Coordinates of C-alpha atoms and ligand atoms in Angstrom, one line a residue:
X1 CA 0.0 0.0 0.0
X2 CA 1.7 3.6 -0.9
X3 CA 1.1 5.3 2.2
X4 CA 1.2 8.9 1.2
X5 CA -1.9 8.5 -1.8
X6 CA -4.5 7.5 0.4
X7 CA -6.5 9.3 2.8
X8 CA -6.8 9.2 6.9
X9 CA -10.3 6.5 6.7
X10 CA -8.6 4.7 4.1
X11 CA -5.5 4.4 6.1
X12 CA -7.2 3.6 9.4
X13 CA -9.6 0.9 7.6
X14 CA -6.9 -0.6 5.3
X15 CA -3.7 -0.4 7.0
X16 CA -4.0 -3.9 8.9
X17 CA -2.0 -6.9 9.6
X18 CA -1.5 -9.3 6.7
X19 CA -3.9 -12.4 6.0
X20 CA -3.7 -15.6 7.2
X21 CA -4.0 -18.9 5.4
X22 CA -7.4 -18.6 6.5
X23 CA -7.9 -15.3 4.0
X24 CA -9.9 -13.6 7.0
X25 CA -11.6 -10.9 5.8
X26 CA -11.4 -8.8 9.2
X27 CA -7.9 -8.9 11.0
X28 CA -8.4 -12.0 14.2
X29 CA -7.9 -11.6 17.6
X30 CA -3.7 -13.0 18.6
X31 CA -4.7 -13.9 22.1
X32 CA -1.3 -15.2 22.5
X33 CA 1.2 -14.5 25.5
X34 CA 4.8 -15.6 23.5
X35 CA 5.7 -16.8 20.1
X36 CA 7.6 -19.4 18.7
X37 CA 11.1 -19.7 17.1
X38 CA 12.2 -22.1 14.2
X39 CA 15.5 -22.7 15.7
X40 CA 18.0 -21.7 18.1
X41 CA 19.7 -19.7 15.6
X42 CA 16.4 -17.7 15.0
X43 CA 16.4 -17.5 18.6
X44 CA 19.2 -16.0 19.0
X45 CA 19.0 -13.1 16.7
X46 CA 15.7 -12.3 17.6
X47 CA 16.6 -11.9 20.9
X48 CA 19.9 -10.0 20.2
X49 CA 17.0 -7.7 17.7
X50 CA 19.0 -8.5 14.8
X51 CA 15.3 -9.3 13.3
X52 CA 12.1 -7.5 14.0
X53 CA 9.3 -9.7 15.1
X54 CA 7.7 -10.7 17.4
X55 CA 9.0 -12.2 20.8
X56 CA 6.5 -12.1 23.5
X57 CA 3.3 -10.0 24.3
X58 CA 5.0 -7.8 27.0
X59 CA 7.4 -6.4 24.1
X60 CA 4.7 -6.6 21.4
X61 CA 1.7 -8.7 19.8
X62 CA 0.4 -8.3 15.8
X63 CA -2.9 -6.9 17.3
X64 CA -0.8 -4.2 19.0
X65 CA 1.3 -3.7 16.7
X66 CA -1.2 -2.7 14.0
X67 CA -3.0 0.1 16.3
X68 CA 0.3 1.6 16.8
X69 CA 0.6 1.5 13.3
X70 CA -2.6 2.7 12.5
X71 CA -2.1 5.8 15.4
X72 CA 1.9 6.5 13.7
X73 CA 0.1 7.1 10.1
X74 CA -2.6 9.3 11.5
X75 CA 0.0 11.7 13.6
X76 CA 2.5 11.1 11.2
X77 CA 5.1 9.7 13.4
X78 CA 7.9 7.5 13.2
X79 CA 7.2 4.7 15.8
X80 CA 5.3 4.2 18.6
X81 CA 4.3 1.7 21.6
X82 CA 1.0 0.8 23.2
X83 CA 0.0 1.0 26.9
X84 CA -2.6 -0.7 29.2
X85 CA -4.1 2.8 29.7
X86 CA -3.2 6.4 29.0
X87 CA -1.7 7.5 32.0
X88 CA 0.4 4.0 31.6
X89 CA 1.5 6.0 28.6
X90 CA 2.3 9.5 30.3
X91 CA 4.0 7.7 33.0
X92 CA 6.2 5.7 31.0
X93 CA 6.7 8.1 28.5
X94 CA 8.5 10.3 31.0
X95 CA 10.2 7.9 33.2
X96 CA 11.7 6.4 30.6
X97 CA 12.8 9.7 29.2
X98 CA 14.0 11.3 32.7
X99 CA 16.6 11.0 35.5
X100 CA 16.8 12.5 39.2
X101 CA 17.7 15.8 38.0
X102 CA 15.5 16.6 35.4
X103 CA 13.2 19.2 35.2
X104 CA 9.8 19.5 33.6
X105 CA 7.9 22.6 32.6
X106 CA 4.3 21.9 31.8
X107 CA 0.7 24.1 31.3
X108 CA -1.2 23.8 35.0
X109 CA -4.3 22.7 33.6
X110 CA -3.5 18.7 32.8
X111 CA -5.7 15.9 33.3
X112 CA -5.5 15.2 37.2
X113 CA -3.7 12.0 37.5
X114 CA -1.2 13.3 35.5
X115 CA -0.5 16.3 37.8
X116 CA -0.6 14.0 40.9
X117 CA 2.4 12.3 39.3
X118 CA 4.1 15.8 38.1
X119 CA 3.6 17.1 42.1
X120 CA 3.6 13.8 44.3
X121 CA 5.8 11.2 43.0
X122 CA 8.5 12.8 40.2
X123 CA 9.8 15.2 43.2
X124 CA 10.2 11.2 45.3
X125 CA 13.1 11.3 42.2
X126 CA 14.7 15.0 42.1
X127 CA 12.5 15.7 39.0
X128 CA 10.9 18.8 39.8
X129 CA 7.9 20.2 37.6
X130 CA 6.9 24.2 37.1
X131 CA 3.7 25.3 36.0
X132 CA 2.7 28.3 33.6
X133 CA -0.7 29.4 33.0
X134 CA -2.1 28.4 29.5
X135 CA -3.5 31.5 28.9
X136 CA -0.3 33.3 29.7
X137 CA 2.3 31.8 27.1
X138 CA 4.1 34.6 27.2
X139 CA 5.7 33.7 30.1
X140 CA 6.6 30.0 29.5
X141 CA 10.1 30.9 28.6
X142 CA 10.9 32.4 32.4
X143 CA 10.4 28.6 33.8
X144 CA 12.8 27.2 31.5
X145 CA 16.0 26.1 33.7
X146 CA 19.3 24.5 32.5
X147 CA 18.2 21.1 33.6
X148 CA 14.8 21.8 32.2
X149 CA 14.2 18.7 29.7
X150 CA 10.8 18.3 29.3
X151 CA 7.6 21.2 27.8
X152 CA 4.6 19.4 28.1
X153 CA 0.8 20.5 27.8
X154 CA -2.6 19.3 26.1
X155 CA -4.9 20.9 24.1
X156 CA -7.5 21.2 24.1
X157 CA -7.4 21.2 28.2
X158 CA -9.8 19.0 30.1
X159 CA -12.4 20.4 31.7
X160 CA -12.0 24.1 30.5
X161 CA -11.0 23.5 26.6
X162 CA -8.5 26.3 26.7
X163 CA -6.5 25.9 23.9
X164 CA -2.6 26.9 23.0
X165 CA -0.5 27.4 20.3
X166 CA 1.4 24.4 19.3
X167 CA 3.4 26.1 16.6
X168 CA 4.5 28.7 19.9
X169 CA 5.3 25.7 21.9
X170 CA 7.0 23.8 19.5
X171 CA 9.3 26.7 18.7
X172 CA 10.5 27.1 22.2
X173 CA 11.2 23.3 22.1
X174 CA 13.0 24.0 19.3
X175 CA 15.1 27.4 20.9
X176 CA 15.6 25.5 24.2
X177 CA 16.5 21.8 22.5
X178 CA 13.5 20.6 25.2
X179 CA 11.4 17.5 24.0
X180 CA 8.0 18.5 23.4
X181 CA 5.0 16.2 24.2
X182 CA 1.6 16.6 23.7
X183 CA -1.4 15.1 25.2
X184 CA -3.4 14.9 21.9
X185 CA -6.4 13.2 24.0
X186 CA -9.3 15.8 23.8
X187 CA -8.6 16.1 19.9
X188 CA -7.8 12.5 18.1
X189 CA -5.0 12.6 15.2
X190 CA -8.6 13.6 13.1
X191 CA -8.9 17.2 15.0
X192 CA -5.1 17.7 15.1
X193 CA -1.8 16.5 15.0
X194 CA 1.0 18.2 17.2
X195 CA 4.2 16.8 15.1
X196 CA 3.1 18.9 12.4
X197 CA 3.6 21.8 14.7
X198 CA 6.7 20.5 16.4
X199 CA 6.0 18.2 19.0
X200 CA 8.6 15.4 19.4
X201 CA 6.2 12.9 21.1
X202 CA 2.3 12.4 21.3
X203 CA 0.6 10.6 24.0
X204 CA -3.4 9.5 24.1
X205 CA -5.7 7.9 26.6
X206 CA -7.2 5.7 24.1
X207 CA -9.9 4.8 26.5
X208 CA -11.6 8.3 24.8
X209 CA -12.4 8.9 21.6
X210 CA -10.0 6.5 20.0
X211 CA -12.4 3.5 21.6
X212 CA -14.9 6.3 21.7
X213 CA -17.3 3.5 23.0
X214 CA -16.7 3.5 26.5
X215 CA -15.6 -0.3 26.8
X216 CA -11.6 -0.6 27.1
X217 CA -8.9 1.2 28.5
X218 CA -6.1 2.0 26.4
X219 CA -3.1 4.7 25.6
X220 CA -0.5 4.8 23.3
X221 CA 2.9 7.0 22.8
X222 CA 4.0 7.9 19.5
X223 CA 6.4 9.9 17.8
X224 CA 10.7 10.3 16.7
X225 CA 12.2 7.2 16.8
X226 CA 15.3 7.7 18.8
X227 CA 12.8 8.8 21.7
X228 CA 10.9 5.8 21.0
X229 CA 13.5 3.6 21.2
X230 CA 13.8 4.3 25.0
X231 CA 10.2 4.3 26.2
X232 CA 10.2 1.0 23.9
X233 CA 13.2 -0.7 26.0
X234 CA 11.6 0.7 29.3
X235 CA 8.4 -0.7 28.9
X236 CA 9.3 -3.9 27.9
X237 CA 11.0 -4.3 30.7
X238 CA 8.2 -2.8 32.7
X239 CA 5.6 -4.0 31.6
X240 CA 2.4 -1.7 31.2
X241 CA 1.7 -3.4 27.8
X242 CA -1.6 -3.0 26.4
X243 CA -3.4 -6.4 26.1
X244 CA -4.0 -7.7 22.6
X245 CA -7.5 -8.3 23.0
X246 CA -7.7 -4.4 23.6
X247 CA -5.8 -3.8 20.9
X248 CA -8.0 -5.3 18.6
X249 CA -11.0 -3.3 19.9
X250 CA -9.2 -0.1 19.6
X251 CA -7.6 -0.8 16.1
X252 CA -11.5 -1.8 15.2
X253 CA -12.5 1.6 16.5
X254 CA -10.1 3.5 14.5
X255 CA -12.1 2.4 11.0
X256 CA -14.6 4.5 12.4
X257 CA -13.1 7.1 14.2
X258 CA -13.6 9.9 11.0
X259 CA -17.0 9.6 11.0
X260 CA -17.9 9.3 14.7
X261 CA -15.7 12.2 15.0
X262 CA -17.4 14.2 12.4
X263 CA -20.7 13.6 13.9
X264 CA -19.2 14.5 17.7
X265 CA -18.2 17.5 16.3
X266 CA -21.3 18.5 15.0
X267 CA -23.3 17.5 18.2
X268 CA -21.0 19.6 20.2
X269 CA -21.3 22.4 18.2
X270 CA -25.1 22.9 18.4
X271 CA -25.0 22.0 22.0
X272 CA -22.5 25.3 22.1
X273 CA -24.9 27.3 20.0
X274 CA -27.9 26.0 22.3
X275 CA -26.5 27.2 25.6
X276 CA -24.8 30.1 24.3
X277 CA -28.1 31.5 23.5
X278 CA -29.7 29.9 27.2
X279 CA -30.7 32.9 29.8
X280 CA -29.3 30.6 32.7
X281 CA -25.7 30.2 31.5
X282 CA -23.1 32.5 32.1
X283 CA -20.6 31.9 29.5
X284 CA -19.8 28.8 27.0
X285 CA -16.5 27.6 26.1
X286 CA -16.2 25.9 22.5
X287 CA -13.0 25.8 20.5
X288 CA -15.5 26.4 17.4
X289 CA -17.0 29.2 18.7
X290 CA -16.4 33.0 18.0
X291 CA -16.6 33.4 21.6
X292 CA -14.0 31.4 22.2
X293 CA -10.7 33.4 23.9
X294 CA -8.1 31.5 21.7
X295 CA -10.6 30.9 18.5
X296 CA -8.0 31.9 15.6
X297 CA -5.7 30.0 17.1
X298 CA -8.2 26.7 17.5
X299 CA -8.6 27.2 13.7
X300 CA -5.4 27.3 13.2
X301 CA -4.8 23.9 14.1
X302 CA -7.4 22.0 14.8
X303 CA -9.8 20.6 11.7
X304 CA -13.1 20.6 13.9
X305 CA -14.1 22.2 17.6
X306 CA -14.0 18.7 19.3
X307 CA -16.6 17.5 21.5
X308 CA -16.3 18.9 24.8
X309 CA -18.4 22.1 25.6
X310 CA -17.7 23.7 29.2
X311 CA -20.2 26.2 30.0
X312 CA -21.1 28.7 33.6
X313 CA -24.2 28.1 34.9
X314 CA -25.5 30.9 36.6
X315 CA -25.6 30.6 40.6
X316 CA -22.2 28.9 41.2
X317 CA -21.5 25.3 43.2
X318 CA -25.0 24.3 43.9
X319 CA -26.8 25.4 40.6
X320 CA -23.9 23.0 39.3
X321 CA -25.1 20.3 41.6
X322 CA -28.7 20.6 40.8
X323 CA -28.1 20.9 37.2
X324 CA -26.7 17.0 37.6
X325 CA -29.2 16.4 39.7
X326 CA -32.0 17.1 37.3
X327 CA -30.4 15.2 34.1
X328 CA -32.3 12.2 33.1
X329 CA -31.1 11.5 29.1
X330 CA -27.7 12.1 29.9
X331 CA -25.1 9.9 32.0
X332 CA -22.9 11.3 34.9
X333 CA -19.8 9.5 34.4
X334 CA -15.8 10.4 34.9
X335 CA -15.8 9.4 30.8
X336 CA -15.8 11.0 28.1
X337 CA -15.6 11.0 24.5
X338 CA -18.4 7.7 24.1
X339 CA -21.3 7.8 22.5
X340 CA -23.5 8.3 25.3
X341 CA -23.6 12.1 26.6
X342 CA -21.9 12.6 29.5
X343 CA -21.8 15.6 31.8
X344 CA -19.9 16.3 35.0
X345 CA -19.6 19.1 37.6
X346 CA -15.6 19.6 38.4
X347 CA -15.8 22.2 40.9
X348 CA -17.7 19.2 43.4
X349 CA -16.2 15.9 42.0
X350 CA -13.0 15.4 40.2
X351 CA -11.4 19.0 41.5
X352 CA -13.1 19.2 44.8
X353 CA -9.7 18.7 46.8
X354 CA -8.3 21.8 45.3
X355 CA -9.0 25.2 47.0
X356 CA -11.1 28.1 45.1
X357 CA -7.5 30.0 44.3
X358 CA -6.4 26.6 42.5
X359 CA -9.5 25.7 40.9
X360 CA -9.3 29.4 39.5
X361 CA -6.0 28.9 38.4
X362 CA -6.9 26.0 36.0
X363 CA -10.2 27.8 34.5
X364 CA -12.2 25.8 36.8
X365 CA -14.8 28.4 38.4
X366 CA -17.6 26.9 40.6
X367 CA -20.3 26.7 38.4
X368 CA -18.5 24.8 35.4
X369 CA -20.2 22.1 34.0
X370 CA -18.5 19.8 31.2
X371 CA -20.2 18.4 28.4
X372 CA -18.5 15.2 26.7
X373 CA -21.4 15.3 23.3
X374 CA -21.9 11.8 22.4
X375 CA -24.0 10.8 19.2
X376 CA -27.5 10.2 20.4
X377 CA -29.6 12.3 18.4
X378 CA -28.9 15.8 19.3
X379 CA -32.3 17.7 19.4
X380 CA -32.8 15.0 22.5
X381 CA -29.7 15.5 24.5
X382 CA -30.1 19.2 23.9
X383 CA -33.7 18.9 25.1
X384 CA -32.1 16.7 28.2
X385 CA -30.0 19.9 28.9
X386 CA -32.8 22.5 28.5
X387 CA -35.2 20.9 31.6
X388 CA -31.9 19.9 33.6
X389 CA -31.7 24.3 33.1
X390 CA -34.9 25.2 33.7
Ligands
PLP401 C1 -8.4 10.2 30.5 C2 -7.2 11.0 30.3 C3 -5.9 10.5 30.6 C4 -5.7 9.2 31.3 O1 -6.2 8.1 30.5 P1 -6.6 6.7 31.1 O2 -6.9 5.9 29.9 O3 -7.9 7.0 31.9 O4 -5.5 6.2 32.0 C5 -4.8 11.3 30.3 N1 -4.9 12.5 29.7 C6 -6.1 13.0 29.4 C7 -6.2 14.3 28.8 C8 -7.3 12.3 29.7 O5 -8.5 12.8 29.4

């Protein structure tokens, strides 16, 4: 197949492992833990990786190995490797990258496991992480130290969808010789693809839109191949491999991923329009909207909005709370990114532990509600959201 004529469905629907003597018509499930050798001379040289294949399912699998694949194509990277779940990726990804020492400088406003890990266990290892404000990337430069090693942010953020400028980020990577890695999550390799813009490495939580059907956890790291190489070696000694049975669900996703995207997209949007327009909410937060603080910059880089609206409601933390409590259509669920709708209340659940000063300092103000538009038919989850309002 030559790559570089066909498009991104194409791609994700044809790129897949070769036939068996079978002549399946839809790639099988490898459910296998190790492979066999012909002979101790094959052996040998597969374990010396004088040969590329495969070896055992910790290292890597045909089912895993064709959603990394698929995922390298679609960000246009040069390798990649395949975790249980995505913050198996993040974690790995910078472990295996780092050393006591190091020093990261990332936006404050990242999904919360990951800051757990930036603030409670890198520091157990002298790596010590400084925080800018996304909306202030002016001043990311003035964090950058000599040991810094590391410039990490996603975009859009989860739960406030601000957005920043890859093409800024990925020329202070650049000016600093700092690796740059994205957390491409929110947007899929359909919205947006952070190499194009710079970024040395990409991770996802595939559990989101990438499965998109809320039924397996999954992440995956991709991008240059030197970098690769060492979250390669230090997962396979670790072991955070994604299973090949989830593989193969997430590789099946990813022949549907344009359109489910496209339709997510379009959901969101009128869902933006609907409560932009709605006397009880304050503000609304949508890549794809004019409104939007950092819209050029969205349409800049991004193909489509995405399918996360965050909006005020009017009255603060307990107009939040009854707002949930009133939703019938609709799922309350730490998803998001399935095809069911799914709406959550930060400022009482998932960021609840933070103070008011730290909740502000991540967009999070106490009446945000998030908004993860799934594909039921939209005049229904909109009227779902209209008497959960009124
Ligand atoms: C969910 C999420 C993760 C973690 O992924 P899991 O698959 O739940 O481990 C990391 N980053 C972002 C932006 C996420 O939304």
């Amino acid at each position: 197949m030559n790559d570089q004529e066909f498009g991104f469905e194409t791609q994700a629907i044809r790129n897949q492992l070769e036939r068996t003597q079978y002549l399946e018509h839809s790639v099988p499930l490898y459910l296998t833990s190790s492979f066999v050798f012909e002979d101790a001379e094959d052996m040998r040289a597969s374990f010396a990786e004088e040969k590329e294949r495969n070896i055992y399912s910790r290292y890597s699998n045909p089912n895993t190995n064709e959603f990394v694949d698929k995922i390298c194509k679609m960000e246009g990277a040069e390798a990649g490797f395949a975790f249980a779940s995505g913050m198996a990726a993040v974690y790995s990804t910078f472990a295996a990258l780092l050393k006591s020492g190091d020093h990261i400088v990332s936006a404050s406003s990242v999904f919360g496991a990951t800051h757990s890990l930036f603030m409670k266990y890198f520091p157990k290892w002298n790596i010590e992480t400084s925080y800018f404000d996304i909306n202030k990337p002016e001043t990311i430069e003035s964090f950058i130290k000599p040991n810094t090693k590391i410039l990490f942010a996603e975009s859009p953020t989860n739960p406030a969808v601000d957005i920043i400028d890859l093409e800024l980020l990925g020329a202070i990577a650049k000016k600093h010789n700092l690796i740059l890695i994205i957390d491409n999550c929110f947007a899929t390799p359909y919205i947006q693809q952070p190499i194009k813009w710079g970024a040395h490495l990409v991770v996802h939580s595939a559990t989101k839109l990438i499965d998109g059907q809320g039924r397996v956890l999954g992440g995956v790291t991709v991008g240059r191949a030197d970098l690769m190489k060492e979250i390669y070696l230090f997962s396979r000694l670790t072991g955070p491999a994604l299973s090949p049975f989830n593989a193969w669900v997430l590789s099946k996703s990813l022949e549907t991923l344009a359109v489910r995207v496209e339709k997510h997209c379009q959901n969101a949007l009128q869902v933006a329009e609907f409560l932009e327009n709605h006397p009880k909410v304050k503000q609304v937060k949508y890549p794809f909207l004019k409104s939007h603080p950092q819209y050029d910059i969205a349409k800049k880089q991004m193909s489509l909005g995405g399918n996360i609206v965050a909006f005020e409601i009017k009255g603060g933390l307990e107009a939040g709370r009854t707002f949930l409590d009133k939703i019938k259509l609709c799922s309350l669920s730490p998803n998001l990114g399935d095809t069911r709708t799914i709406v959550t209340h930060p400022a009482s659940t998932t960021h609840s532990k933070l103070s008011v000063e730290e909740r502000l300092a991540v967009s999070i103000t106490d009446g945000l509600v998030r908004v993860s538009v799934g594909l039921e038919t939209v005049k229904d989850v909109i009227a779902d959201l209209e008497q959960a309002l009124s």
